[in-house]
Short mmCIF file of C-alpha atoms in Angstrom, two decimals:
data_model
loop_
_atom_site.label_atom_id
_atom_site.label_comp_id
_atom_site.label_asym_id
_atom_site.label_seq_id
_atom_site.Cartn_x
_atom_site.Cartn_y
_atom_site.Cartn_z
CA UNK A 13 -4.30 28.87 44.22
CA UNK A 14 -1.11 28.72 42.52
CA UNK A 15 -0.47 30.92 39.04
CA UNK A 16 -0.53 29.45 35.94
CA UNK A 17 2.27 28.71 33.98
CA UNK A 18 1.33 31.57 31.00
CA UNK A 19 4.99 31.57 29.50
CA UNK A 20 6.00 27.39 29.58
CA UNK A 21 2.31 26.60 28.32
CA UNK A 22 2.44 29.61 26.23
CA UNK A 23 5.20 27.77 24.54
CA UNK A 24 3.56 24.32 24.15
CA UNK A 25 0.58 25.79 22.42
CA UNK A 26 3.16 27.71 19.80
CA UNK A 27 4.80 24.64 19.36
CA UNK A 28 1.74 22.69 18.92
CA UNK A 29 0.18 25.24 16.47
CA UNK A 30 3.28 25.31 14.39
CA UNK A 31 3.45 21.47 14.11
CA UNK A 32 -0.12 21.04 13.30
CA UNK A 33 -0.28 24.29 10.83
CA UNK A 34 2.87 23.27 8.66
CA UNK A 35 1.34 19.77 8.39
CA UNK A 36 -2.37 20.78 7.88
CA UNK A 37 -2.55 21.05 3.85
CA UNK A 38 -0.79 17.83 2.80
CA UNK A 39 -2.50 15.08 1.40
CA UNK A 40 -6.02 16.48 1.11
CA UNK A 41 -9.98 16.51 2.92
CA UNK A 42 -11.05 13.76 5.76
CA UNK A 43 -14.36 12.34 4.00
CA UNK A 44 -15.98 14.06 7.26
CA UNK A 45 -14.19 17.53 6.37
CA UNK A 46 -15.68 17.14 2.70
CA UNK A 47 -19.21 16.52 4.12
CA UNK A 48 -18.64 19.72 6.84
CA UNK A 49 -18.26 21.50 3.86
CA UNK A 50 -21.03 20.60 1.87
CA UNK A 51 -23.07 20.84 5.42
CA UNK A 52 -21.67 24.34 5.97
CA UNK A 53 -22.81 25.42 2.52
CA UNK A 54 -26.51 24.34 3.49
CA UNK A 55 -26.22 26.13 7.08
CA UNK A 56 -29.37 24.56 9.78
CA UNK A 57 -30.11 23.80 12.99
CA UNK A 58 -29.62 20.66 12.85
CA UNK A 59 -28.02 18.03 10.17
CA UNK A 60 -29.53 14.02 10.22
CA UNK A 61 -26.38 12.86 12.31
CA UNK A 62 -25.09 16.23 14.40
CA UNK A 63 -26.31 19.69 15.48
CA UNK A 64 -25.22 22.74 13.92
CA UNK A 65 -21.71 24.00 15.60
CA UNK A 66 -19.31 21.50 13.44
CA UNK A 67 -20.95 22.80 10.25
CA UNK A 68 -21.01 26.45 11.49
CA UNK A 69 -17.16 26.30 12.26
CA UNK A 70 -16.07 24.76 8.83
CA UNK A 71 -18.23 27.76 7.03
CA UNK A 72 -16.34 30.19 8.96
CA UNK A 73 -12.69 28.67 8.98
CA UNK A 74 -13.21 28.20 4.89
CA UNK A 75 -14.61 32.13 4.63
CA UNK A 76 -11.77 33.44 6.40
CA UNK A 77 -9.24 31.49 5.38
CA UNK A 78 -10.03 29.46 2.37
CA UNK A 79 -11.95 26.48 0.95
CA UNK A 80 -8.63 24.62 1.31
CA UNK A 81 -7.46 21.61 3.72
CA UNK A 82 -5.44 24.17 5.64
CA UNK A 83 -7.77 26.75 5.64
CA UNK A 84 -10.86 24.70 6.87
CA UNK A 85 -8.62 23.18 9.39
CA UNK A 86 -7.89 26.60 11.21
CA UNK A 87 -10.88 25.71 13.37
CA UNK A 88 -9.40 22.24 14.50
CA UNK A 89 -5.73 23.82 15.56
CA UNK A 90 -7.17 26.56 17.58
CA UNK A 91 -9.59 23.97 19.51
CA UNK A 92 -6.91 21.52 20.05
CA UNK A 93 -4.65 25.15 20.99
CA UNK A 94 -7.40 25.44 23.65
CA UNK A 95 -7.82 22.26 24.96
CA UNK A 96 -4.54 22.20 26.01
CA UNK A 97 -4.69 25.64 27.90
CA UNK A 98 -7.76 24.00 29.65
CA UNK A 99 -6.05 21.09 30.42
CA UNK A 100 -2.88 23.28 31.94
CA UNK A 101 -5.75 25.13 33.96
CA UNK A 102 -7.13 21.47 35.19
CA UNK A 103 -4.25 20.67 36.83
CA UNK A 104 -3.86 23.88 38.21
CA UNK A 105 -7.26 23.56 40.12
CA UNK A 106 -5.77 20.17 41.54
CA UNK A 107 -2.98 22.16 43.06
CA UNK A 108 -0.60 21.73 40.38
CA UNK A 109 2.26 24.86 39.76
CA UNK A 110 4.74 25.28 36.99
CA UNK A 111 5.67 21.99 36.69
CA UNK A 112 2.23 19.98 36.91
CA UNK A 113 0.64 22.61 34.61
CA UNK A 114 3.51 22.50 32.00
CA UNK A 115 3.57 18.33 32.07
CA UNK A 116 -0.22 18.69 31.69
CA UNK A 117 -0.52 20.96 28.40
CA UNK A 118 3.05 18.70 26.69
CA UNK A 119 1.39 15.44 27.55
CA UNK A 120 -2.00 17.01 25.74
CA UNK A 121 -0.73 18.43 23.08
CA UNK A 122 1.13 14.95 22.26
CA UNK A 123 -1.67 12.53 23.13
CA UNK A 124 -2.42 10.56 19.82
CA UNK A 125 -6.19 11.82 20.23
CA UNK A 126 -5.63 15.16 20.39
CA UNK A 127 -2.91 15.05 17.63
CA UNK A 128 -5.62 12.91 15.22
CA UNK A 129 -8.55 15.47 16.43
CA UNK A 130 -5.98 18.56 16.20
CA UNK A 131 -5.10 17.84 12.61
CA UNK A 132 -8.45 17.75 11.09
CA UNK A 133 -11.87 19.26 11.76
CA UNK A 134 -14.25 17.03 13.39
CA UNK A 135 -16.90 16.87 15.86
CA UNK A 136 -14.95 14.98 17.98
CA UNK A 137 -12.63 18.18 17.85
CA UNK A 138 -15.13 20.54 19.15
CA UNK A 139 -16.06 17.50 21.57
CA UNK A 140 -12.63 17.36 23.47
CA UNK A 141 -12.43 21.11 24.23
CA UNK A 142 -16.27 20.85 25.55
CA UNK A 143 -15.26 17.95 27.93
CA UNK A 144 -12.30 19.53 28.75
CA UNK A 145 -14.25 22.80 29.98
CA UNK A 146 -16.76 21.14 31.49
CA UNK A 147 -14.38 19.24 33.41
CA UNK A 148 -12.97 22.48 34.74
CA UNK A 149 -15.78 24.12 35.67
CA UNK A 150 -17.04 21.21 37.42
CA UNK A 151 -14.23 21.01 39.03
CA UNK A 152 -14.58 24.80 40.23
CA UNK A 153 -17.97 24.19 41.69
CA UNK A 154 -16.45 21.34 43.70
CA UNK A 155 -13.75 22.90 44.76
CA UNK A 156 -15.06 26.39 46.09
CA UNK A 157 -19.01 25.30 46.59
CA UNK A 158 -20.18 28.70 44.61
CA UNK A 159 -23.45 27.39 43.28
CA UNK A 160 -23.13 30.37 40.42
CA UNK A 161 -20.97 27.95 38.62
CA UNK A 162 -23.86 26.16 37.79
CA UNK A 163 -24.08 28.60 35.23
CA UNK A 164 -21.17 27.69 33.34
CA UNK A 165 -21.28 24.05 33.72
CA UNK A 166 -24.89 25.25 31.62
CA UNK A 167 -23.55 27.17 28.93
CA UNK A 168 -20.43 25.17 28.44
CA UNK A 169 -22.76 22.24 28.27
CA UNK A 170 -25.83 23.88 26.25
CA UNK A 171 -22.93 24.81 23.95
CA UNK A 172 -21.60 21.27 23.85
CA UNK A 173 -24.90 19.69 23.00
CA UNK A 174 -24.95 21.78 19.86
CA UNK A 175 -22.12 19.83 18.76
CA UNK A 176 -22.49 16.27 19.92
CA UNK A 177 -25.25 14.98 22.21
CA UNK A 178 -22.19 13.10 24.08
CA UNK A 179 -21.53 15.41 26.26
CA UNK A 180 -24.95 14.00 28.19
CA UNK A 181 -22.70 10.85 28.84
CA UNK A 182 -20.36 13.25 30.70
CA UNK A 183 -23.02 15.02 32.63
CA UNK A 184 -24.66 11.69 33.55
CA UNK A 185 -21.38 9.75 34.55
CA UNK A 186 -19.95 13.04 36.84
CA UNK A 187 -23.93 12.91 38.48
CA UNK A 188 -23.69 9.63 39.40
CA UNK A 189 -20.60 9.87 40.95
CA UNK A 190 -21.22 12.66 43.07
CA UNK A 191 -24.46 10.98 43.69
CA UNK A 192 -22.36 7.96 44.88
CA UNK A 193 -19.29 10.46 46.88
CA UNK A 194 -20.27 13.76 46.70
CA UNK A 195 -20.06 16.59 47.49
CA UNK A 196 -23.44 16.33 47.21
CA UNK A 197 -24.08 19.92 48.79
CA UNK A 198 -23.27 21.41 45.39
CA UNK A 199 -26.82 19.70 44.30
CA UNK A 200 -29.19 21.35 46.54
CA UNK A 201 -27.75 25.02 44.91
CA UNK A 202 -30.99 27.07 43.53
CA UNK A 203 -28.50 27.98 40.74
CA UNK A 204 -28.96 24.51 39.67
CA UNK A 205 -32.36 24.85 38.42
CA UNK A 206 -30.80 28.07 36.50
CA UNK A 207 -28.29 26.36 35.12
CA UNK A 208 -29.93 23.73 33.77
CA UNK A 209 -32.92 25.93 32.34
CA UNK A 210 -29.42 27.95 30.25
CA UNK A 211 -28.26 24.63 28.86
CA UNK A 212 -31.35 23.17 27.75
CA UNK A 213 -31.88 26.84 26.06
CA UNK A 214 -28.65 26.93 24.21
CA UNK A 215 -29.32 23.29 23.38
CA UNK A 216 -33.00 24.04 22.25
CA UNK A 217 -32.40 25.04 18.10
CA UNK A 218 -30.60 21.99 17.69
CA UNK A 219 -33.10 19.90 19.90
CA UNK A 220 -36.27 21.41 17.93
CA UNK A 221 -34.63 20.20 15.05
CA UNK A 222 -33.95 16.88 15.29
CA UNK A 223 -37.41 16.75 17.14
CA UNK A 224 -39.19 18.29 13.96
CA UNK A 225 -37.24 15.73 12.22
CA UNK A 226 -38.01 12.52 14.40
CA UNK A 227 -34.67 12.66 15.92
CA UNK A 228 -32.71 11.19 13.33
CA UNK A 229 -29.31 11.19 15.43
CA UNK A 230 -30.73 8.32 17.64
CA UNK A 231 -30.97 6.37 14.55
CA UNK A 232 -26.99 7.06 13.56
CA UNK A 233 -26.48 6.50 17.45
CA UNK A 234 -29.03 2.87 17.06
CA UNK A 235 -27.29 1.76 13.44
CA UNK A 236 -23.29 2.67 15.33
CA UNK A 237 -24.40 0.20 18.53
CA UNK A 238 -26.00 -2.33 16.11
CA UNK A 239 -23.53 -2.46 13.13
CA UNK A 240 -20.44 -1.64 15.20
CA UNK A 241 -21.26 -2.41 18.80
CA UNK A 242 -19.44 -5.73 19.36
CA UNK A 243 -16.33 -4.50 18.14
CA UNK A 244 -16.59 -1.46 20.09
CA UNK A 245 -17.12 -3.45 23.07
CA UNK A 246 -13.29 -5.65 22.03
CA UNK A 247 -11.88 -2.72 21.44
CA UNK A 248 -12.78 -0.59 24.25
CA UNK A 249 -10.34 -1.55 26.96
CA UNK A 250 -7.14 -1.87 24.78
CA UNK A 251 -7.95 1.56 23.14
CA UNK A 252 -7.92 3.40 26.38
CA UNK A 253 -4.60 2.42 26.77
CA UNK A 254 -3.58 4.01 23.74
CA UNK A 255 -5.53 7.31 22.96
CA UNK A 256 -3.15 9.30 24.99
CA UNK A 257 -0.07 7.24 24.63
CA UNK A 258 1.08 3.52 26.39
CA UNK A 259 3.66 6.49 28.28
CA UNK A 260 1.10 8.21 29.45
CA UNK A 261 -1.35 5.36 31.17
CA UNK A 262 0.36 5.48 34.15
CA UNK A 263 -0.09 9.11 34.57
CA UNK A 264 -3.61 9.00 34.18
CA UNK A 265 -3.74 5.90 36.59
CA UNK A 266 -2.16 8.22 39.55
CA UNK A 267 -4.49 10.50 38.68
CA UNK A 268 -7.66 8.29 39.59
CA UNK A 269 -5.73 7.11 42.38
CA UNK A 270 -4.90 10.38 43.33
CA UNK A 271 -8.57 11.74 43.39
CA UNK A 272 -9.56 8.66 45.18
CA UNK A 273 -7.37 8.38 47.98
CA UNK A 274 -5.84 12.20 48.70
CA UNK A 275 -8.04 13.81 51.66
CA UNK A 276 -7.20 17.28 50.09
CA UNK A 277 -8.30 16.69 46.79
CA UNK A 278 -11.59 14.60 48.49
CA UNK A 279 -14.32 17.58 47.02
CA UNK A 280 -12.76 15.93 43.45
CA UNK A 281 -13.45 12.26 44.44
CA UNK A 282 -16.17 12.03 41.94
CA UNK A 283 -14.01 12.39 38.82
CA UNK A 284 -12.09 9.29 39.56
CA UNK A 285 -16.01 7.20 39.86
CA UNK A 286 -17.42 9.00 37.06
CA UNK A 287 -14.73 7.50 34.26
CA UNK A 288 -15.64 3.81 35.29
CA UNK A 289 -19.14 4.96 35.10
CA UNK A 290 -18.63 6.71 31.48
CA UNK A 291 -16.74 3.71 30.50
CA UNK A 292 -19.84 1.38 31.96
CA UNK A 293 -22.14 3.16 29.76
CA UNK A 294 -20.60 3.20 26.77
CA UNK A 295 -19.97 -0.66 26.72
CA UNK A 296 -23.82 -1.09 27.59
CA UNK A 297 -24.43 1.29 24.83
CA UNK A 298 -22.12 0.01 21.88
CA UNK A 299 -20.06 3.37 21.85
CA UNK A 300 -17.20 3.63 20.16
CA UNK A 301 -13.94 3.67 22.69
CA UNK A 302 -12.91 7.17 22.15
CA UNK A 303 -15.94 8.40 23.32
CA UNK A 304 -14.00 8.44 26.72
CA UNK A 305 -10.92 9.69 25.71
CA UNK A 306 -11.15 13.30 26.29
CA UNK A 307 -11.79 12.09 30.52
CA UNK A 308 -8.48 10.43 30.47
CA UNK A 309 -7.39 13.90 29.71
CA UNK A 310 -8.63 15.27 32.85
CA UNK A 311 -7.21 12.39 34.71
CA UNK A 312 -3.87 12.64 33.55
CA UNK A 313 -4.04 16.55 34.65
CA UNK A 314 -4.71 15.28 38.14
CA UNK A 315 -1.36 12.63 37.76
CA UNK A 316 0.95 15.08 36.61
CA UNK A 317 1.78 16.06 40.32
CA UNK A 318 2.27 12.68 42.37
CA UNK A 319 4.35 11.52 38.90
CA UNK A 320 6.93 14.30 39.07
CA UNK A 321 7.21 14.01 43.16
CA UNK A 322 8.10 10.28 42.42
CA UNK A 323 10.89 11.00 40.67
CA UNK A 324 14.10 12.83 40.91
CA UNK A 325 15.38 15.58 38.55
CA UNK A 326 17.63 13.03 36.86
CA UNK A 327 14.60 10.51 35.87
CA UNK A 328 12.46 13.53 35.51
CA UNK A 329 14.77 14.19 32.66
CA UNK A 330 15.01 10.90 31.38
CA UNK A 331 11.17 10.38 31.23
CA UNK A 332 11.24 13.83 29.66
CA UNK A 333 13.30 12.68 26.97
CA UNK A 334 11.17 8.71 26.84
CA UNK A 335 7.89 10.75 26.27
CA UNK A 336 9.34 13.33 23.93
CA UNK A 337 10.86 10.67 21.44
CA UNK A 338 7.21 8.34 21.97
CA UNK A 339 5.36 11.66 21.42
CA UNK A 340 7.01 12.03 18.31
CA UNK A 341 7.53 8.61 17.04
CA UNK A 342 4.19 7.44 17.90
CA UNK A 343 1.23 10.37 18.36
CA UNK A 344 2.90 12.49 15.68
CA UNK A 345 3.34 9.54 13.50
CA UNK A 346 0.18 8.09 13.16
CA UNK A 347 -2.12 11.64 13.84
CA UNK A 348 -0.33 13.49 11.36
CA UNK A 349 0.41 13.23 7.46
CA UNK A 350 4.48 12.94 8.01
CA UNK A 351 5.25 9.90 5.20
CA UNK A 352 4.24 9.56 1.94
CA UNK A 353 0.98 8.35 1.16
CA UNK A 354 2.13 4.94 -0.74
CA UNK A 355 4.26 4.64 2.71
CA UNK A 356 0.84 4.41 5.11
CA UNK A 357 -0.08 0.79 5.03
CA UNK A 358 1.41 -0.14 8.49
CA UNK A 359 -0.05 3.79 10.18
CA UNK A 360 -3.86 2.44 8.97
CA UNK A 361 -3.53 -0.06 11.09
CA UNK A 362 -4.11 1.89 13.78
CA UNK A 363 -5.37 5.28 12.35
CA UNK A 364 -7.30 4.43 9.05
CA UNK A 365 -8.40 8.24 9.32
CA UNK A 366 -4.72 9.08 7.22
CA UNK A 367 -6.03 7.02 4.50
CA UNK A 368 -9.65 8.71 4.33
CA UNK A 369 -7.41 11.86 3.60
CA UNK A 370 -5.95 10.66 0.20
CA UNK A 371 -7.51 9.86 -3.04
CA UNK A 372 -10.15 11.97 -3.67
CA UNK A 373 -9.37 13.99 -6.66
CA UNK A 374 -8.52 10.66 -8.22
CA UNK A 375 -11.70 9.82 -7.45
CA UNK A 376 -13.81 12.69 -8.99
CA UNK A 377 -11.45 11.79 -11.88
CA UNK A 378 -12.82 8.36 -12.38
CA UNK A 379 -16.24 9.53 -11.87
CA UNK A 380 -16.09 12.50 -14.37
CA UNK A 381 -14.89 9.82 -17.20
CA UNK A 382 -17.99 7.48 -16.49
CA UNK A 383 -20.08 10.84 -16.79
CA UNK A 384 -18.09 11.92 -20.26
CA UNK A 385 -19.75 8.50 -21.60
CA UNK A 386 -23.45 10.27 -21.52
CA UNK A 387 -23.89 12.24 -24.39
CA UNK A 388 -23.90 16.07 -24.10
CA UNK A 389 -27.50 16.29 -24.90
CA UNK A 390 -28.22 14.51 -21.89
CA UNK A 391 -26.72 15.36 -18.72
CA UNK A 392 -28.84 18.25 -18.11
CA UNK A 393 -31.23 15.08 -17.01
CA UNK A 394 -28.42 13.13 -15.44
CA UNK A 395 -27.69 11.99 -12.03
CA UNK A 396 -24.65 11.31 -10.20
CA UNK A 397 -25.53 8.97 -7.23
CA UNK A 398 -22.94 8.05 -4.22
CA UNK A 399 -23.40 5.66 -1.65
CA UNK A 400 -21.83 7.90 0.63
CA UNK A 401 -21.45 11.41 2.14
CA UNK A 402 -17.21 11.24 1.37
CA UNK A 403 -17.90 10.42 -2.13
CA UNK A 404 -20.76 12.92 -2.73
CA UNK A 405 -18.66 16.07 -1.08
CA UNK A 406 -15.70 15.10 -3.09
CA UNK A 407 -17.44 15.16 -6.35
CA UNK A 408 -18.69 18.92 -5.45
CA UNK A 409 -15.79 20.16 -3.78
CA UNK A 410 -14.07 19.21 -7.59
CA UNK A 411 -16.87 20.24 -9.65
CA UNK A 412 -18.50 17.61 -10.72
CA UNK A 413 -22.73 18.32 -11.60
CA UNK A 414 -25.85 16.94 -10.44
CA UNK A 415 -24.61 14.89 -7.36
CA UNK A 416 -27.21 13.10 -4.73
CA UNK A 417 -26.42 10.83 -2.26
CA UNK A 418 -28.93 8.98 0.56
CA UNK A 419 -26.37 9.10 3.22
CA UNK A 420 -26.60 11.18 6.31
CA UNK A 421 -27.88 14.89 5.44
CA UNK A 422 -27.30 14.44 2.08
CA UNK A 423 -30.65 12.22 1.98
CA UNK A 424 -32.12 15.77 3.08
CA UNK A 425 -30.75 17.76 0.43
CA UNK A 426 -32.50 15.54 -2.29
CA UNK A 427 -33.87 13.50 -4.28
CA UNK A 428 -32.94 14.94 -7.20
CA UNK A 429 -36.05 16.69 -9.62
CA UNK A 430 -38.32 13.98 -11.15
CA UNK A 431 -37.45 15.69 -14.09
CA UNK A 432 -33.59 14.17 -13.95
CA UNK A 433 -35.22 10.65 -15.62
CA UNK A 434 -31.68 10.35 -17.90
CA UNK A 435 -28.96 8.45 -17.04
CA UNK A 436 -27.71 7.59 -13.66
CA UNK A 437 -23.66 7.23 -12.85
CA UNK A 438 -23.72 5.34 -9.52
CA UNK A 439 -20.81 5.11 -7.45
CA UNK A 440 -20.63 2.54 -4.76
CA UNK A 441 -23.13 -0.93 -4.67
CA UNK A 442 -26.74 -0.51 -5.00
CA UNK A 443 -29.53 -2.70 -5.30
CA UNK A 444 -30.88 -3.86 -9.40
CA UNK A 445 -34.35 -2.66 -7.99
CA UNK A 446 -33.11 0.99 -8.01
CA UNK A 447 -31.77 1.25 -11.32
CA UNK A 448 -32.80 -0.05 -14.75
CA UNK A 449 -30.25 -0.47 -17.28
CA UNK A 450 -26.85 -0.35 -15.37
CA UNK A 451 -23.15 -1.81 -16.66
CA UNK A 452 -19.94 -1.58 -14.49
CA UNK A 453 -17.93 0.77 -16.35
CA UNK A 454 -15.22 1.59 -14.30
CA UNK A 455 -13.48 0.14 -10.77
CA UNK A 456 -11.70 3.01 -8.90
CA UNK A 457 -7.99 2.82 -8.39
CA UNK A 458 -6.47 5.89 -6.51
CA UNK A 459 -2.82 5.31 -8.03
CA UNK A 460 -1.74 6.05 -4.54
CA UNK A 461 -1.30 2.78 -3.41
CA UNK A 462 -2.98 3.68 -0.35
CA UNK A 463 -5.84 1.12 0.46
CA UNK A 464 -8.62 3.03 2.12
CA UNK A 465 -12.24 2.97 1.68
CA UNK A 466 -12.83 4.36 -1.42
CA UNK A 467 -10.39 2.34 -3.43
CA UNK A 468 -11.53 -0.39 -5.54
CA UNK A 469 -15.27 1.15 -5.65
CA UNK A 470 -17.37 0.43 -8.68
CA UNK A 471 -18.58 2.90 -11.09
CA UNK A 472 -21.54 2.45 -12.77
CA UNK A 473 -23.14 3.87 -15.80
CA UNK A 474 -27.22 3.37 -15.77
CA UNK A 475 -30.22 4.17 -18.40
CA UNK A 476 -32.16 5.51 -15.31
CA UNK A 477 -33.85 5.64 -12.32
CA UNK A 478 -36.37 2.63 -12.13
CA UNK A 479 -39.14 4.81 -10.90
CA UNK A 480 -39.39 8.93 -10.01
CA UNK A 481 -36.84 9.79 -7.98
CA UNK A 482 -39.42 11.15 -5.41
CA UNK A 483 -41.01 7.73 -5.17
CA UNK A 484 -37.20 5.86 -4.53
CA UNK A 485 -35.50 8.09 -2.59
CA UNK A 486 -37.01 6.60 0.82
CA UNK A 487 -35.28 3.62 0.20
CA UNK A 488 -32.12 5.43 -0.44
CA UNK A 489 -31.81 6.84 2.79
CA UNK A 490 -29.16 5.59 5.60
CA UNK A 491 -28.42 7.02 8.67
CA UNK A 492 -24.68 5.03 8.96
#
């Protein structure tokens, strides 16, 4: 096996680190990154829509290096730091030197998913370093037919399943492909058994819980395919041509093709089934399309070798130079915060997640105004109600009191005391049954002039709940 690249990919990670840290604390919290946050404050098992790990690293990142966007967002550089190091090893275990491995770890580090997923802590963060080192040590077992690496395709996955039950899609499409083209050998290992009894151990705290809990997470999963599954399904094979970059599809095309037709890489063969089979399942399933994105990753690790034999040192250098200028004038564009917030209207379009990140502290400053209209004698038996999990972490993060929401986990963390029968500022639509008394008293507008989700919401100011809390909050609940 060839050596790896240490000093070239040494120097894409730096570079990637740099670019993501100096950009990391403008504009402000994802909506997600609030409700991490607020989920890391209330550390469990298991939350209504994710296990534990997500949660767990936004506690730690905010200990260490402060409650702030860049210091919760620590976490999500070093992951995206080490996916591309994975990905540089990927391509390695295809054979790939210096040059493969070094064409690997740029094009990662400037794919438009790993830029969005770099720049702010998500689960989808953790998700595309698990895939990524699950791919390689898949990939080992293939390769060298040591049935002992059935123990780290367990803990890599046991770990993966505490943050996102995805990773199963993985597991299941890479089966069924070497099911369908082997090497099949690798399946009659007794480390098998072993490594699946490690997984479904690691897995098990976050597995109890949901199970205690009637396995809320297949009910997000059941409202995502039902509310969002047709557009999902639109959207699917146009998206996979942009996750990475339009520069980068044909790399990840050799890649399959490389897999599927080189005799030397035929213990690999699988790989190039299994993403037709992920991408299969998902469209049955109503996933959304960059579900699959962190495979194309491992694809394009397998391209980087046939594309660099195909051309000569004086393309190689003006593809270099194509992909550098797309990288940054695309991926960097619309993953990171780079222009003004009033400037974003045409970069929603395609990554609405920039807008999410702007507008909060306006927000809470609506809200606390509607809340200033309850006199002082009251509040202590107020409620602040949100309609979602954004809206509720934003209000804590800035200070605001007395904030419930039904959404997600925070459905968990309530109802508020039956005592709290005073007045009731609700943010967001709700139904007249819920409330008695309620007048409009304020519609949000950021001042931004950034039109995201939040903007335009209704405030409302209400005499009350129409019942004890404890008797309404069932109704409250949603799970997306």
């Amino acid at each position: 096996m060839k050596r790896f690249a240490w000093v070239p990919v040494g120097l894409v990670v730096a570079a990637q680190a740099v670019v993501l840290t100096l950009f990391s604390g403008r504009y402000g919290f994802h909506r997600d990154e609030l409700y991490f946050l607020a989920a890391g404050k209330r550390l469990a098992w298991g939350y209504t829509d994710q296990p534990p790990l997500t949660p767990l690293l936004a506690r730690i990142s905010t200990e260490i290096f402060g409650e702030t966007p860049a210091g919760l967002r620590v976490a999500a550089t070093l992951c995206a730091a080490a996916t591309v190091i994975t990905l540089a090893l990927v391509a390695r275990e295809f054979g790939g030197g210096r040059g493969p491995q070094v064409l690997t770890a740029a094009i990662t580090a400037l794919a438009a998913f790993v830029v969005v997923d770099g720049h702010m802590l998500s689960t989808t963060t953790v998700d595309m370093l698990v895939w990524s080192a699950l791919g390689l040590v898949f990939l080992r077992l293939f390769r060298i037919g040591d049935g002992r690496w059935w123990l780290a395709i367990g803990a890599v996955a046991g770990i993966g399943m505490e943050s996102k039950w995805l990773v199963l899609l993985m597991i299941a499409s890479i089966g069924l492909a070497v099911l369908a083209v082997g090497p099949r050998t690798v399946l009659g290992s007794g480390w098998l058994p072993v490594g699946i009894l490690l997984a479904l151990a690691l897995a098990a705290p976050g597995f109890v819980w949901q199970m205690a809990h009637d396995l809320p997470m297949l009910s997000v999963a059941h409202g995502i395919s039902v509310d969002d599954g047709a557009e999902n399904r639109i959207l699917f094979v146009p998206m996979q041509l942009l996750y990475l970059s339009p520069v980068v599809v044909p790399v990840w095309i050799a890649g399959a093709l490389r897999l599927w037709r080189d005799p030397e890489l035929r213990w690999a063969r699988s790989f190039a089934v299994a993403y037709p089979v992920l991408c299969v399942l998902l469209l049955l399933l109503g996933g959304k399309p960059y579900y699959s994105a962190p495979f194309l990753l491992l694809l394009a690790a397998a391209g980087a070798e046939p594309c660099l034999r195909w051309l000569d040192r004086t393309w190689r250098r003006v593809v270099a130079i194509l992909f550098a200028v797309e990288g940054a004038a695309v991926s960097l564009l619309v993953g990171l915060p780079l222009l003004p917030v009033s400037a974003l209207g045409p970069i929603l379009a395609v990554n609405k997640e920039q807008g999410e990140q702007a507008g909060w502290p306006e927000l809470a400053t609506t809200v606390s105004r509607v809340w200033s209209e309850i006199p002082a004698e009251r509040r202590s038996i107020s409620v602040i109600f949100t309609r979602n999990y954004g809206q509720a972490g934003a209000l804590q993060y800035y200070g605001l009191p007395s904030v419930y929401s039904g959404h997600m986990s925070y459905a968990d963390w309530g109802p508020p005391p039956n005592s709290s029968f005073g007045p009731v500022v609700v943010v967001g639509q709700y139904r007249p049954e819920w409330f008695a008394g309620c007048r409009e008293r304020a519609v949000h507008d950021n001042g931004l002039g950034v039109d995201n989700e939040e903007q335009g919401v209704k405030i409302s100011l209400c005499t009350g709940p129409s019942r004890q809390w404890s008797s309404l909050w069932p109704e409250l609940r949603r799970f997306y």
